[in-house]
XYZ file of C-alpha atoms in Angstrom:
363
model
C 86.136 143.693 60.470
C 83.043 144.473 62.427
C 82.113 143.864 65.682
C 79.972 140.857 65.696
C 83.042 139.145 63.434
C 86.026 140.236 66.292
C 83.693 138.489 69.114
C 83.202 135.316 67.116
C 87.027 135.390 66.586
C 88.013 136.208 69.619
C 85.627 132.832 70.829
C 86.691 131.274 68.241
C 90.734 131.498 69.515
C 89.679 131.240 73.445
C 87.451 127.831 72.842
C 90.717 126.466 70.267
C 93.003 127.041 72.797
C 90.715 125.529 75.742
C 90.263 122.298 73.409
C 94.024 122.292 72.426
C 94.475 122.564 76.315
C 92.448 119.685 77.070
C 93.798 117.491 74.627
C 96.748 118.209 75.588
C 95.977 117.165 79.247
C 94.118 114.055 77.546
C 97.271 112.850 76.044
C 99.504 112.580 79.419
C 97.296 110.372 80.725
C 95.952 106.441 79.180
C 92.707 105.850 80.542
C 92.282 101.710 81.176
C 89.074 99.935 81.286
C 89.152 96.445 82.602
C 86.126 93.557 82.730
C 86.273 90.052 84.791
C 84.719 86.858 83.673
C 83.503 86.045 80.120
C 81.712 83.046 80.565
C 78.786 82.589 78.655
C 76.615 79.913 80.335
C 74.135 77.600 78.156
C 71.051 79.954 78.241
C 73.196 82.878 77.388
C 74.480 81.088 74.246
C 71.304 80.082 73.437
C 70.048 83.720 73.167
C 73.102 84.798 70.931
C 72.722 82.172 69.051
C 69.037 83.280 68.318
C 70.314 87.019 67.785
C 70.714 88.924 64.764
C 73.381 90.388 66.732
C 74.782 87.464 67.885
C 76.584 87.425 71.234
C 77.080 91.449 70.682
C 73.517 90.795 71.926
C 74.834 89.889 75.679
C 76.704 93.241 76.101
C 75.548 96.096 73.465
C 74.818 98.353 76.213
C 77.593 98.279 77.840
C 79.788 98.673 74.853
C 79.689 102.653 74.684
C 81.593 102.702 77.882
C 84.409 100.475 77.173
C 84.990 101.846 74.147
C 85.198 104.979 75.880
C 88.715 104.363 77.071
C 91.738 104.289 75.197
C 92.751 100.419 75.994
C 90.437 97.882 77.091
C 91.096 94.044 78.676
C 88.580 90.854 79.589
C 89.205 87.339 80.273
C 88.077 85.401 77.743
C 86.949 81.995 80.125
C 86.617 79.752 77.561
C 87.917 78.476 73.957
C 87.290 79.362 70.712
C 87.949 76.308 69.061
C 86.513 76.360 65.507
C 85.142 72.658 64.928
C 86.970 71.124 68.284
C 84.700 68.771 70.699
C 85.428 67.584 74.010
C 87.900 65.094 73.507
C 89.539 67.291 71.192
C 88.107 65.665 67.966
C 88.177 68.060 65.091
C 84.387 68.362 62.925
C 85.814 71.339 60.711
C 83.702 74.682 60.878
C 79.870 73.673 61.604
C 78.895 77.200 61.315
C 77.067 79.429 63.598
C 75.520 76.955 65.690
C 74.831 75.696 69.294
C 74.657 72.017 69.472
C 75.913 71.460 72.606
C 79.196 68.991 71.725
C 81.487 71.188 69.869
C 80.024 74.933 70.960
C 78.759 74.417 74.655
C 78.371 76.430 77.509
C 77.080 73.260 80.422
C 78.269 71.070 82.386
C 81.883 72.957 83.414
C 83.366 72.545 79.369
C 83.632 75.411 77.823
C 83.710 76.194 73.827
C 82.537 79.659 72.089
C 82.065 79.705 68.354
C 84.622 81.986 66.907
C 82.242 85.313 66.129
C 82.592 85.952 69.738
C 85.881 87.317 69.017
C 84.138 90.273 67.085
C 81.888 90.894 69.043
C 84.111 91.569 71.890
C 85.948 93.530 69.669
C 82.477 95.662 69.311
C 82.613 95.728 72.907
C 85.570 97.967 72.991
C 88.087 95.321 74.051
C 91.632 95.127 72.652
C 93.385 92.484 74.216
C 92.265 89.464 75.852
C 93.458 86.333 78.737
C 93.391 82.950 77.566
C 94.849 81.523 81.120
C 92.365 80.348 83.267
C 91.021 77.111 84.551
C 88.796 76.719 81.212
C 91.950 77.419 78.657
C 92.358 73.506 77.825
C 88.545 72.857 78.094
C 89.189 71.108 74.037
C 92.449 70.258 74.874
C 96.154 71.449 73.243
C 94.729 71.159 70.081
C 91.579 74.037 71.697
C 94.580 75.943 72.545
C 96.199 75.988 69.089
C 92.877 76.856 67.487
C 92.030 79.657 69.924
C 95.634 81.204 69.505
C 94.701 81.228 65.578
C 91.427 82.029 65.943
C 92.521 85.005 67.898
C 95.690 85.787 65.525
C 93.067 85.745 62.578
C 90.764 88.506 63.674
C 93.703 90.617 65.116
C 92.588 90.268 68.754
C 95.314 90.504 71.189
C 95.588 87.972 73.893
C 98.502 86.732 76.728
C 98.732 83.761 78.713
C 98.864 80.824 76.224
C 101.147 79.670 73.639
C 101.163 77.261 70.426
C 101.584 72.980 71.023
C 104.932 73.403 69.248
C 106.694 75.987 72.043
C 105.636 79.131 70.065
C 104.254 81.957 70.629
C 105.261 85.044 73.804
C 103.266 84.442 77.067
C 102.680 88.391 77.221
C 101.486 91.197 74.767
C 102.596 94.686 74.378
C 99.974 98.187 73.362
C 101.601 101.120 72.442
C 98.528 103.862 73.409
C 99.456 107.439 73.033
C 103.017 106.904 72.420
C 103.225 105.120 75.558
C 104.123 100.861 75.478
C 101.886 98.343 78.252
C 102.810 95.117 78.765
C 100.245 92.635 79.455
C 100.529 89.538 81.368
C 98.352 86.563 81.985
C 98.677 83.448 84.139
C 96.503 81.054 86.115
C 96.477 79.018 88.762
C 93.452 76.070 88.352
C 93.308 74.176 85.036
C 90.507 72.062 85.759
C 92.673 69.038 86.731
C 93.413 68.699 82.880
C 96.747 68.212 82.410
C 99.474 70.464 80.316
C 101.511 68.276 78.476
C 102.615 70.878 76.004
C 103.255 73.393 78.817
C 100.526 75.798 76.492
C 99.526 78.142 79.939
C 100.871 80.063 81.892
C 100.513 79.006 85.729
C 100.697 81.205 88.014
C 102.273 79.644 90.920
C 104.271 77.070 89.562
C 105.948 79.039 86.980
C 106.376 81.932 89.177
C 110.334 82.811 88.662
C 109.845 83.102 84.987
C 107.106 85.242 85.515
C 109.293 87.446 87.868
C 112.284 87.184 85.052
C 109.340 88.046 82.162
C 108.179 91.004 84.751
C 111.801 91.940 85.307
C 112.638 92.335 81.792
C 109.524 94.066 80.537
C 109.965 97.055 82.848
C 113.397 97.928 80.896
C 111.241 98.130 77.533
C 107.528 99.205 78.407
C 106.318 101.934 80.262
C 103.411 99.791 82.084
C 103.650 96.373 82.982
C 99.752 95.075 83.871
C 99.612 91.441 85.446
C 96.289 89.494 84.679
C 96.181 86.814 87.231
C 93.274 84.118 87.435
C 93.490 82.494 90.640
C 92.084 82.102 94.222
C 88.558 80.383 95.627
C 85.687 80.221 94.083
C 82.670 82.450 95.609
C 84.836 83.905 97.913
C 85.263 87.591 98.183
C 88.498 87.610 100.118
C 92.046 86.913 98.854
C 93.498 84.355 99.807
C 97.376 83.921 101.908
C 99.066 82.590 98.418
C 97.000 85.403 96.242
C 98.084 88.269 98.766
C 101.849 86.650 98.608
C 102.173 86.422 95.404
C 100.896 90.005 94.491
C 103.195 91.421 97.397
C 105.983 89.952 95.777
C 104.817 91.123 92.025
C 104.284 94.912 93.688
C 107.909 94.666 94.972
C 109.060 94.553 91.764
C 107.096 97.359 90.417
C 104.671 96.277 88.237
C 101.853 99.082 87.748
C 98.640 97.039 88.396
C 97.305 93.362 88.887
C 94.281 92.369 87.773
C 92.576 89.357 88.819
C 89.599 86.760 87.900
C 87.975 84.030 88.321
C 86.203 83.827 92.086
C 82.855 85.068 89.791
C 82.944 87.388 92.876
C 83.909 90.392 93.522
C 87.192 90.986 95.629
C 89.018 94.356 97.243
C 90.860 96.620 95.580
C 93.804 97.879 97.258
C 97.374 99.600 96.654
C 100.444 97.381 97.700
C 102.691 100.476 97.458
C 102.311 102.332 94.493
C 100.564 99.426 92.583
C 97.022 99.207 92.641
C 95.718 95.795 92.621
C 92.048 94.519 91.732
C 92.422 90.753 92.967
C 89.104 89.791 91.601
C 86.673 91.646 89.551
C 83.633 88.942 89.406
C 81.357 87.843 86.239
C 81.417 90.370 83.274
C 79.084 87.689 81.859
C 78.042 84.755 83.381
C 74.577 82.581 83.797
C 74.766 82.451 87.709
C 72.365 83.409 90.703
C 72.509 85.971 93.216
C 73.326 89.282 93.541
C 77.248 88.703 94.055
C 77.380 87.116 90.895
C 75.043 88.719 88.352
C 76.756 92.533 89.578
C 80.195 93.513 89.043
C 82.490 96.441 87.388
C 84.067 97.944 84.643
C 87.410 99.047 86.373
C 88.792 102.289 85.236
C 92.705 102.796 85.926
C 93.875 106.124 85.103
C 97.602 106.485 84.293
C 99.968 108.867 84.240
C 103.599 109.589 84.339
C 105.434 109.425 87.586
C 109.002 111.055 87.973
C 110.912 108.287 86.165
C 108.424 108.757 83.053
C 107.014 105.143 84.239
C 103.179 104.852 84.217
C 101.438 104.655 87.427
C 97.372 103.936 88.456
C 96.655 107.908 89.604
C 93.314 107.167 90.581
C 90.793 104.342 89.764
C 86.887 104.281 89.361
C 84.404 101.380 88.930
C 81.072 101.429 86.604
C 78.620 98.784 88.300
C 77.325 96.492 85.363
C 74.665 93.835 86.261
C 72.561 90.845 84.436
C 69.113 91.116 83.633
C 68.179 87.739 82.347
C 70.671 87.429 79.753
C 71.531 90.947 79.166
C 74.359 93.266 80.809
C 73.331 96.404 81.704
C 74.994 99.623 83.399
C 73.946 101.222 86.828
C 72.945 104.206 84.837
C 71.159 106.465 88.042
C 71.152 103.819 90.905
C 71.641 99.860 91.968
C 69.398 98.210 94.347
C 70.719 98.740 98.132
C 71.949 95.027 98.081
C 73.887 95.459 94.605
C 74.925 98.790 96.046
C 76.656 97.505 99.288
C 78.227 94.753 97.519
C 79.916 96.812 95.010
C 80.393 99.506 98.124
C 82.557 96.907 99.992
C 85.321 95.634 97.650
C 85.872 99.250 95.756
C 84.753 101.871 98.075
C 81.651 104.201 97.844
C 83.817 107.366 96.611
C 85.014 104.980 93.991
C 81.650 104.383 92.482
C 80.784 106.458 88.999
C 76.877 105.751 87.445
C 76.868 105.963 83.653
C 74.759 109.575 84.260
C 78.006 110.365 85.255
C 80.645 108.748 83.314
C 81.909 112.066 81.706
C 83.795 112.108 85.130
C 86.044 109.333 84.201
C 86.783 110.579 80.547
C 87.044 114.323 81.403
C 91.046 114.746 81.429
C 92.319 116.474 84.379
């Protein structure tokens, strides 16, 4: 063997081993990405509905970073109700169109056309809430039709359940050999009424939650908690959000992670869970800086002692509206943008897409 073949074996072995190394360190970690709101307002439809790329349209550029990490969640704010209007009124599938009656996104009722679903998927999401103040927006029969809708195209979701008592309120991912179990609940449903007991409320069905909670951590290795609750516009928890995750962190669960303010809120540990109490509009069609900015929330976990998972360390990716589109602070966010996002996660917490290696490098 001659020279110049013994040093391109001998970088040959010394680069496998460093990428066998690294994978290695990849696989004791699972790297979560987490988004807030989906609620696409009327002029947002209205553009995917003129798209070739449909509402994939709304979020392509973010996409590359979701998909980045190994399991992805959103809260889907809204139905997807093939055919369902209003007052619950079934028209059978009307195709890809916006009329306003059975797909609308006005006047605070909510219904998405079905191809959203794969188009999240596109976005890198694998699991999904359906409990949130919007979730009966075409009534039980909405419900039932999401649930299928969502079953149909293999999208994972928590939080809601079939008219006829079917169905689990949670979800479970197995990523990298390790099981996460997802949990959704809410506390506003509009003032529409649950007859059917089809969502999961937050408040008053808190001991079952506690009893699904305490019997998930003897079969998962993660147990996430996907709360939407709390005021509207306000960027502070309130005394029944910070009571209610005090008493959910008591009990171990690795990380909450809440929505619908369409603000931003703190992040902060409650021992060793980390909790994100409000993460603000992924997408939305409302004004001002505190609601057009937000974050892609990136928990990393990794084994404690026990073999449990537990949030290491956690960094945010600003993402912001431009007209209809979602973009991602690739080199810098305006100073107002920049404070916002500065005050509920903490400067050192911040990561610009330039930089976004940092978050998928293993360490």
């Amino acid at each position: 063997m001659n020279k110049k073949s013994l040093v391109f074996l001998f970088i040959t072995l010394f680069l496998g081993e460093k990428v066998l190394a690294e994978k290695e360190s990849c696989q004791d970690r699972v790297l979560v990405a987490a988004v807030g709101d989906i609620l696409i307002h009327d002029a947002q439809q209205v553009e995917a509905h003129k798209s070739p790329e449909r509402f994939f349209s709304l979020w392509k550029t973010v996409a590359p970073y979701i998909n980045a990490a190994d399991v992805a969640y959103g809260n889907l704010e809204s139905p997807v109700a093939l055919g369902i209007n209003g007052e619950g009124k079934d028209f059978g599938d009307i195709g890809f169109t916006y009329d306003r009656k059975v797909y609308s996104g006005t006047n605070m009722r909510f219904n998405f056309h079905p191809q959203v679903i794969s188009d999240i998927q596109k976005l890198g999401l694998d699991i999904v809430s359906t409990a949130n103040n919007h979730a009966l927006d075409r009534k039980s029969i909405g419900i039932d039709r999401t649930n299928l809708e969502l079953k149909k195209q293999n999208m994972l979701f928590t939080g809601t359940r079939m008219s006829d008592g079917t169905g689990d309120w949670g979800q479970g991912t197995r990523v990298k050999g390790k099981n996460i179990y997802w949990l959704s609940c809410t506390e506003h449903l509009n003032g529409h009424p649950d007859h059917r007991n089809q969502v999961l409320k937050c408040f008053a069905n808190e001991n079952e939650i506690v009893s699904l909670v305490q019997k998930a951590q003897s079969q998962f290795d993660a147990v996430i908690l996907l709360p939407h609750w709390g005021s509207e516009y306000v960027q502070t928890p309130n005394a029944q959000q910070r009571r209610w995750a005090r008493k959910m962190a008591n009990l171990g669960v690795t990380a909450i992670v809440g929505s619908h303010p369409h603000v931003m809120q703190p992040v902060e540990r409650i021992g060793q869970t980390l909790v994100a109490y409000s993460l603000g509009n992924f997408v939305a069609w409302q004004k001002g800086t505190e609601r057009k900015t937000s974050v892609v929330l990136y928990l990393n976990l990794k084994e404690d002692r026990y073999g449990k998972l537990q949030v290491s360390d956690y960094k945010g990716l600003p993402v912001y509206r431009v007209g209809q589109i979602i973009y991602p602070a690739i080199n810098r966010l305006d100073s107002a943008a920049m404070h916002y996002v500065s005050k509920h996660l903490g400067r050192e917490n911040i990561v610009m897409g330039q930089d976004f290696d940092q978050i998928t490098r293993c360490k």
